[in-house]
């Protein structure tokens, strides 16, 4: 699947808000090494680098277009083309920051647990993931794909990503190595221009695998059918626009002193 930086950054301010909120909960005074896992076009990396100007900051991603955009944006930061499921730093780091990426990584509890071993004592693992599979925006992708018009194209295919583990699973899994584990949800309410803007938003993330599973000549019809459902589920606000409700799960674990 190809990740496109320009499409993703259409909603940069809204998408970066959870990264700002996550970073605000990281209580490190002078970290020396910080890693932004799933750094995308560098928007989250920029926040980490600005907050900790004396730290060495590294971004890790697999998408060529995202890495290109990130390198252009932050020429003084190193960006590594690697899969965060297997990539590990050569020496312990003080911060693993991962905004909006681990929802795409299967069995990520195992990976987060393993990353704790690569933190310096007192270091932090800070993760945010969309927890929105139960929202109309996502339920309606699946409904459109299974509707009579498209069922043939999606027959036998699982497109939907796996739901996140429960909050208690993160606490139980990370507690053995952590001095402190904080888990919380925030539901963002994004006011967007109209229903079409919701489709634009999810086009670069959750909707992308559905579109890519279709032959080019059927993609427009799929987007139209999805948009019609979205317009019904997100009626206009009195003052204009629509409200996209977007729950996200946050996890911050601080490595125990050995
Ligand atoms: C939704 S974007 C998040 C970008 C940025 N961190 C932010 O805060 O907006 C997710 C990024 O994770 C990357 N990604 C997804 N799975 C990955 C994996 N297994 N290893 C490395 N990067 C991955 C994608 O290429 C994409 O750039």
CSV table of C-alpha atoms and ligand atoms in Angstrom, one decimal:
chain,number,residue,atom,x,y,z
A,1,UNK,CA,0.0,0.0,0.0
A,2,UNK,CA,1.4,3.4,-0.9
A,3,UNK,CA,1.2,6.3,1.7
A,4,UNK,CA,1.0,9.7,0.0
A,5,UNK,CA,2.3,12.6,2.0
A,6,UNK,CA,0.3,15.4,0.2
A,7,UNK,CA,-3.1,13.6,0.8
A,8,UNK,CA,-2.2,12.9,4.4
A,9,UNK,CA,-1.2,16.5,5.1
A,10,UNK,CA,-4.5,17.9,3.8
A,11,UNK,CA,-5.7,17.7,7.4
A,12,UNK,CA,-2.3,18.3,9.0
A,13,UNK,CA,-3.4,20.5,11.9
A,14,UNK,CA,-6.2,18.1,13.0
A,15,UNK,CA,-3.9,15.0,12.6
A,16,UNK,CA,-1.1,16.6,14.5
A,17,UNK,CA,-3.3,17.6,17.5
A,18,UNK,CA,-3.1,14.1,19.1
A,19,UNK,CA,0.6,14.1,18.6
A,20,UNK,CA,0.9,17.5,20.5
A,21,UNK,CA,-1.4,16.1,23.2
A,22,UNK,CA,0.7,12.9,23.5
A,23,UNK,CA,4.0,14.8,23.7
A,24,UNK,CA,2.5,17.0,26.4
A,25,UNK,CA,2.2,13.9,28.6
A,26,UNK,CA,5.9,12.9,28.1
A,27,UNK,CA,7.8,14.0,31.2
A,28,UNK,CA,11.4,13.8,30.2
A,29,UNK,CA,13.8,16.6,31.1
A,30,UNK,CA,16.8,16.1,28.9
A,31,UNK,CA,16.5,13.1,26.6
A,32,UNK,CA,19.5,12.3,24.5
A,33,UNK,CA,18.0,10.0,21.9
A,34,UNK,CA,14.4,10.1,20.6
A,35,UNK,CA,12.9,8.0,17.9
A,36,UNK,CA,9.7,8.8,16.0
A,37,UNK,CA,8.3,5.4,14.9
A,38,UNK,CA,6.0,5.7,11.8
A,39,UNK,CA,7.2,9.3,11.4
A,40,UNK,CA,5.1,9.9,8.2
A,41,UNK,CA,5.9,13.2,6.5
A,42,UNK,CA,7.7,14.5,9.6
A,43,UNK,CA,4.9,16.4,11.2
A,44,UNK,CA,5.2,14.4,14.5
A,45,UNK,CA,9.1,14.3,14.2
A,46,UNK,CA,9.1,18.1,14.0
A,47,UNK,CA,7.2,18.4,17.3
A,48,UNK,CA,9.7,16.0,19.1
A,49,UNK,CA,12.7,17.9,17.7
A,50,UNK,CA,11.3,21.2,18.7
A,51,UNK,CA,10.5,20.0,22.2
A,52,UNK,CA,13.9,18.4,22.7
A,53,UNK,CA,16.3,20.6,20.7
A,54,UNK,CA,19.4,19.0,22.3
A,55,UNK,CA,18.4,15.5,21.5
A,56,UNK,CA,19.4,13.3,18.6
A,57,UNK,CA,16.1,12.6,16.8
A,58,UNK,CA,15.5,9.8,14.3
A,59,UNK,CA,12.4,9.0,12.3
A,60,UNK,CA,11.5,5.6,11.0
A,61,UNK,CA,9.0,4.7,8.3
A,62,UNK,CA,8.6,2.4,5.3
A,63,UNK,CA,6.8,4.7,2.9
A,64,UNK,CA,9.0,6.2,0.2
A,65,UNK,CA,6.8,9.3,-0.3
A,66,UNK,CA,6.5,9.9,3.4
A,67,UNK,CA,10.3,9.6,3.9
A,68,UNK,CA,10.9,12.0,1.0
A,69,UNK,CA,8.6,14.6,2.5
A,70,UNK,CA,10.1,14.1,6.0
A,71,UNK,CA,13.6,14.6,4.8
A,72,UNK,CA,12.7,17.7,2.9
A,73,UNK,CA,10.9,19.1,5.9
A,74,UNK,CA,13.6,18.3,8.5
A,75,UNK,CA,17.0,18.2,6.7
A,76,UNK,CA,18.9,17.9,10.0
A,77,UNK,CA,17.1,14.8,11.2
A,78,UNK,CA,18.0,11.3,10.1
A,79,UNK,CA,15.2,9.2,8.6
A,80,UNK,CA,15.5,5.5,8.3
A,81,UNK,CA,13.6,3.3,5.9
A,82,UNK,CA,12.6,0.3,8.1
A,83,UNK,CA,9.6,-1.7,9.4
A,84,UNK,CA,8.9,-0.8,13.1
A,85,UNK,CA,7.8,-4.4,13.7
A,86,UNK,CA,11.5,-5.5,13.5
A,87,UNK,CA,13.7,-2.3,13.5
A,88,UNK,CA,15.4,-1.7,16.8
A,89,UNK,CA,18.0,0.9,17.8
A,90,UNK,CA,21.6,0.0,18.3
A,91,UNK,CA,21.7,1.6,21.8
A,92,UNK,CA,19.0,2.3,24.3
A,93,UNK,CA,16.9,5.4,23.6
A,94,UNK,CA,15.1,7.8,25.9
A,95,UNK,CA,11.9,8.2,23.9
A,96,UNK,CA,9.9,6.1,21.5
A,97,UNK,CA,7.2,8.3,20.1
A,98,UNK,CA,4.6,6.7,17.8
A,99,UNK,CA,1.7,8.8,16.7
A,100,UNK,CA,-1.0,7.0,14.6
A,101,UNK,CA,1.0,4.0,13.4
A,102,UNK,CA,0.7,1.0,15.7
A,103,UNK,CA,-3.0,0.5,14.7
A,104,UNK,CA,-1.6,-0.8,11.4
A,105,UNK,CA,0.9,-3.2,13.0
A,106,UNK,CA,-0.5,-6.7,13.8
A,107,UNK,CA,0.4,-8.1,17.3
A,108,UNK,CA,1.7,-4.7,18.4
A,109,UNK,CA,1.5,-5.6,22.1
A,110,UNK,CA,4.4,-7.9,21.5
A,111,UNK,CA,6.3,-5.1,19.7
A,112,UNK,CA,5.6,-2.5,22.4
A,113,UNK,CA,6.7,-5.0,25.1
A,114,UNK,CA,9.9,-5.6,23.2
A,115,UNK,CA,10.5,-1.8,22.6
A,116,UNK,CA,10.5,-1.4,26.4
A,117,UNK,CA,13.7,-3.4,26.5
A,118,UNK,CA,15.3,-0.8,24.2
A,119,UNK,CA,14.5,2.2,26.5
A,120,UNK,CA,17.1,3.6,28.9
A,121,UNK,CA,15.9,3.5,32.5
A,122,UNK,CA,13.4,6.3,33.0
A,123,UNK,CA,12.8,6.5,29.3
A,124,UNK,CA,9.3,6.7,27.8
A,125,UNK,CA,7.2,4.9,25.2
A,126,UNK,CA,4.5,7.2,24.0
A,127,UNK,CA,1.8,5.8,21.6
A,128,UNK,CA,-1.4,7.1,20.1
A,129,UNK,CA,-3.7,5.0,17.9
A,130,UNK,CA,-7.1,5.8,16.3
A,131,UNK,CA,-9.7,3.7,18.1
A,132,UNK,CA,-12.4,4.5,15.5
A,133,UNK,CA,-13.5,1.2,13.9
A,134,UNK,CA,-16.9,1.6,15.6
A,135,UNK,CA,-17.5,5.1,14.1
A,136,UNK,CA,-19.8,5.6,11.1
A,137,UNK,CA,-16.8,6.7,9.1
A,138,UNK,CA,-15.3,3.2,9.3
A,139,UNK,CA,-18.5,1.1,9.6
A,140,UNK,CA,-19.7,2.6,6.4
A,141,UNK,CA,-16.6,1.6,4.5
A,142,UNK,CA,-17.3,-1.9,5.4
A,143,UNK,CA,-21.0,-1.6,4.7
A,144,UNK,CA,-20.3,-0.1,1.2
A,145,UNK,CA,-17.8,-2.9,0.4
A,146,UNK,CA,-20.3,-5.6,1.4
A,147,UNK,CA,-23.2,-4.0,-0.4
A,148,UNK,CA,-24.7,-5.6,-3.5
A,149,UNK,CA,-22.8,-3.3,-5.9
A,150,UNK,CA,-19.4,-4.2,-4.6
A,151,UNK,CA,-19.7,-7.5,-2.7
A,152,UNK,CA,-18.1,-9.4,-5.7
A,153,UNK,CA,-14.9,-7.4,-5.5
A,154,UNK,CA,-14.4,-7.8,-1.8
A,155,UNK,CA,-15.6,-11.5,-1.5
A,156,UNK,CA,-13.2,-13.5,0.7
A,157,UNK,CA,-11.1,-10.4,1.5
A,158,UNK,CA,-10.6,-8.9,4.9
A,159,UNK,CA,-9.8,-5.3,4.4
A,160,UNK,CA,-10.7,-3.8,7.8
A,161,UNK,CA,-7.7,-3.6,10.2
A,162,UNK,CA,-7.9,-5.6,13.4
A,163,UNK,CA,-9.5,-3.8,16.4
A,164,UNK,CA,-7.2,-2.5,19.1
A,165,UNK,CA,-6.6,-4.6,22.2
A,166,UNK,CA,-8.6,-3.4,25.3
A,167,UNK,CA,-7.0,-0.7,27.5
A,168,UNK,CA,-6.3,-3.2,30.3
A,169,UNK,CA,-4.3,-5.3,27.9
A,170,UNK,CA,-1.7,-2.5,27.4
A,171,UNK,CA,-1.5,-1.9,31.2
A,172,UNK,CA,-1.1,-5.6,32.0
A,173,UNK,CA,1.4,-6.2,29.2
A,174,UNK,CA,3.7,-3.2,29.9
A,175,UNK,CA,3.4,-3.0,33.7
A,176,UNK,CA,6.2,-5.6,34.4
A,177,UNK,CA,8.8,-3.3,32.8
A,178,UNK,CA,7.3,0.0,33.6
A,179,UNK,CA,7.5,2.3,36.6
A,180,UNK,CA,4.2,3.9,35.4
A,181,UNK,CA,1.7,3.1,32.6
A,182,UNK,CA,-1.0,5.6,31.7
A,183,UNK,CA,-3.7,4.7,29.3
A,184,UNK,CA,-6.6,7.0,28.2
A,185,UNK,CA,-9.0,7.8,25.4
A,186,UNK,CA,-9.7,11.2,23.9
A,187,UNK,CA,-12.6,11.7,21.5
A,188,UNK,CA,-11.8,14.6,19.1
A,189,UNK,CA,-14.6,16.4,17.5
A,190,UNK,CA,-13.3,17.8,14.2
A,191,UNK,CA,-15.4,20.4,12.4
A,192,UNK,CA,-14.9,19.8,8.7
A,193,UNK,CA,-16.3,21.6,5.7
A,194,UNK,CA,-18.7,18.9,4.6
A,195,UNK,CA,-19.3,15.2,4.1
A,196,UNK,CA,-16.8,15.1,1.2
A,197,UNK,CA,-14.1,16.4,3.5
A,198,UNK,CA,-14.7,13.3,5.7
A,199,UNK,CA,-14.1,11.1,2.6
A,200,UNK,CA,-10.9,13.1,1.8
A,201,UNK,CA,-9.7,12.6,5.4
A,202,UNK,CA,-10.1,8.9,5.4
A,203,UNK,CA,-8.9,8.5,1.8
A,204,UNK,CA,-5.2,8.6,2.9
A,205,UNK,CA,-5.7,6.2,5.9
A,206,UNK,CA,-8.6,3.8,6.6
A,207,UNK,CA,-10.3,4.0,3.2
A,208,UNK,CA,-7.1,3.5,1.2
A,209,UNK,CA,-7.0,-0.3,1.4
A,210,UNK,CA,-10.6,-0.5,0.2
A,211,UNK,CA,-9.8,1.7,-2.8
A,212,UNK,CA,-6.6,-0.1,-3.6
A,213,UNK,CA,-8.5,-3.5,-3.6
A,214,UNK,CA,-10.7,-2.3,-6.5
A,215,UNK,CA,-9.9,-2.1,-10.2
A,216,UNK,CA,-9.4,1.6,-11.3
A,217,UNK,CA,-12.7,1.7,-13.2
A,218,UNK,CA,-14.8,0.9,-10.1
A,219,UNK,CA,-13.1,3.3,-7.6
A,220,UNK,CA,-15.3,6.4,-8.5
A,221,UNK,CA,-18.5,4.4,-8.0
A,222,UNK,CA,-17.3,3.1,-4.7
A,223,UNK,CA,-16.3,6.6,-3.5
A,224,UNK,CA,-19.7,8.0,-4.6
A,225,UNK,CA,-21.6,5.2,-2.8
A,226,UNK,CA,-19.5,5.7,0.4
A,227,UNK,CA,-20.0,9.5,0.2
A,228,UNK,CA,-23.8,9.1,0.0
A,229,UNK,CA,-23.7,7.0,3.2
A,230,UNK,CA,-21.4,9.5,5.0
A,231,UNK,CA,-23.6,12.5,4.0
A,232,UNK,CA,-26.5,10.7,5.7
A,233,UNK,CA,-24.6,9.8,8.8
A,234,UNK,CA,-23.0,13.2,9.3
A,235,UNK,CA,-25.7,15.8,8.8
A,236,UNK,CA,-24.7,19.5,8.4
A,237,UNK,CA,-24.3,21.6,11.6
A,238,UNK,CA,-26.5,24.6,12.1
A,239,UNK,CA,-23.6,27.0,11.5
A,240,UNK,CA,-22.3,25.0,8.5
A,241,UNK,CA,-19.8,22.1,8.3
A,242,UNK,CA,-20.0,18.6,9.8
A,243,UNK,CA,-18.6,17.1,12.9
A,244,UNK,CA,-16.3,14.1,12.7
A,245,UNK,CA,-16.1,12.3,16.0
A,246,UNK,CA,-12.8,10.6,16.3
A,247,UNK,CA,-11.8,8.4,19.4
A,248,UNK,CA,-8.1,7.8,20.0
A,249,UNK,CA,-6.3,5.6,22.5
A,250,UNK,CA,-3.2,6.9,24.2
A,251,UNK,CA,-0.5,4.9,26.1
A,252,UNK,CA,2.5,6.3,27.9
A,253,UNK,CA,4.8,3.8,29.7
A,254,UNK,CA,7.9,4.9,31.6
A,255,UNK,CA,10.8,2.3,31.8
A,256,UNK,CA,11.5,1.2,35.3
A,257,UNK,CA,15.0,1.8,36.7
A,258,UNK,CA,16.8,-1.5,36.3
B,1,LIG,C1,-1.0,7.9,9.9
B,1,LIG,S1,0.7,8.1,9.5
B,1,LIG,C2,1.3,8.9,10.9
B,1,LIG,C3,2.3,9.9,10.6
B,1,LIG,C4,2.8,10.8,11.8
B,1,LIG,N1,3.4,10.0,12.8
B,1,LIG,C5,1.7,11.7,12.4
B,1,LIG,O1,1.8,11.8,13.6
B,1,LIG,O2,0.9,12.2,11.7
B,1,LIG,C6,1.3,6.4,9.6
B,1,LIG,C7,2.7,6.2,9.1
B,1,LIG,O3,3.1,5.0,9.6
B,1,LIG,C8,3.8,4.3,8.5
B,1,LIG,N2,3.8,2.9,8.8
B,1,LIG,C9,2.8,2.0,8.8
B,1,LIG,N3,3.2,0.8,9.1
B,1,LIG,C10,4.5,0.9,9.3
B,1,LIG,C11,5.5,-0.1,9.7
B,1,LIG,N4,5.2,-1.4,9.9
B,1,LIG,N5,6.8,0.3,9.8
B,1,LIG,C12,7.1,1.6,9.6
B,1,LIG,N6,6.2,2.6,9.3
B,1,LIG,C13,5.0,2.2,9.1
B,1,LIG,C14,3.1,4.8,7.2
B,1,LIG,O4,4.0,4.7,6.1
B,1,LIG,C15,2.8,6.2,7.6
B,1,LIG,O5,3.7,7.1,7.2
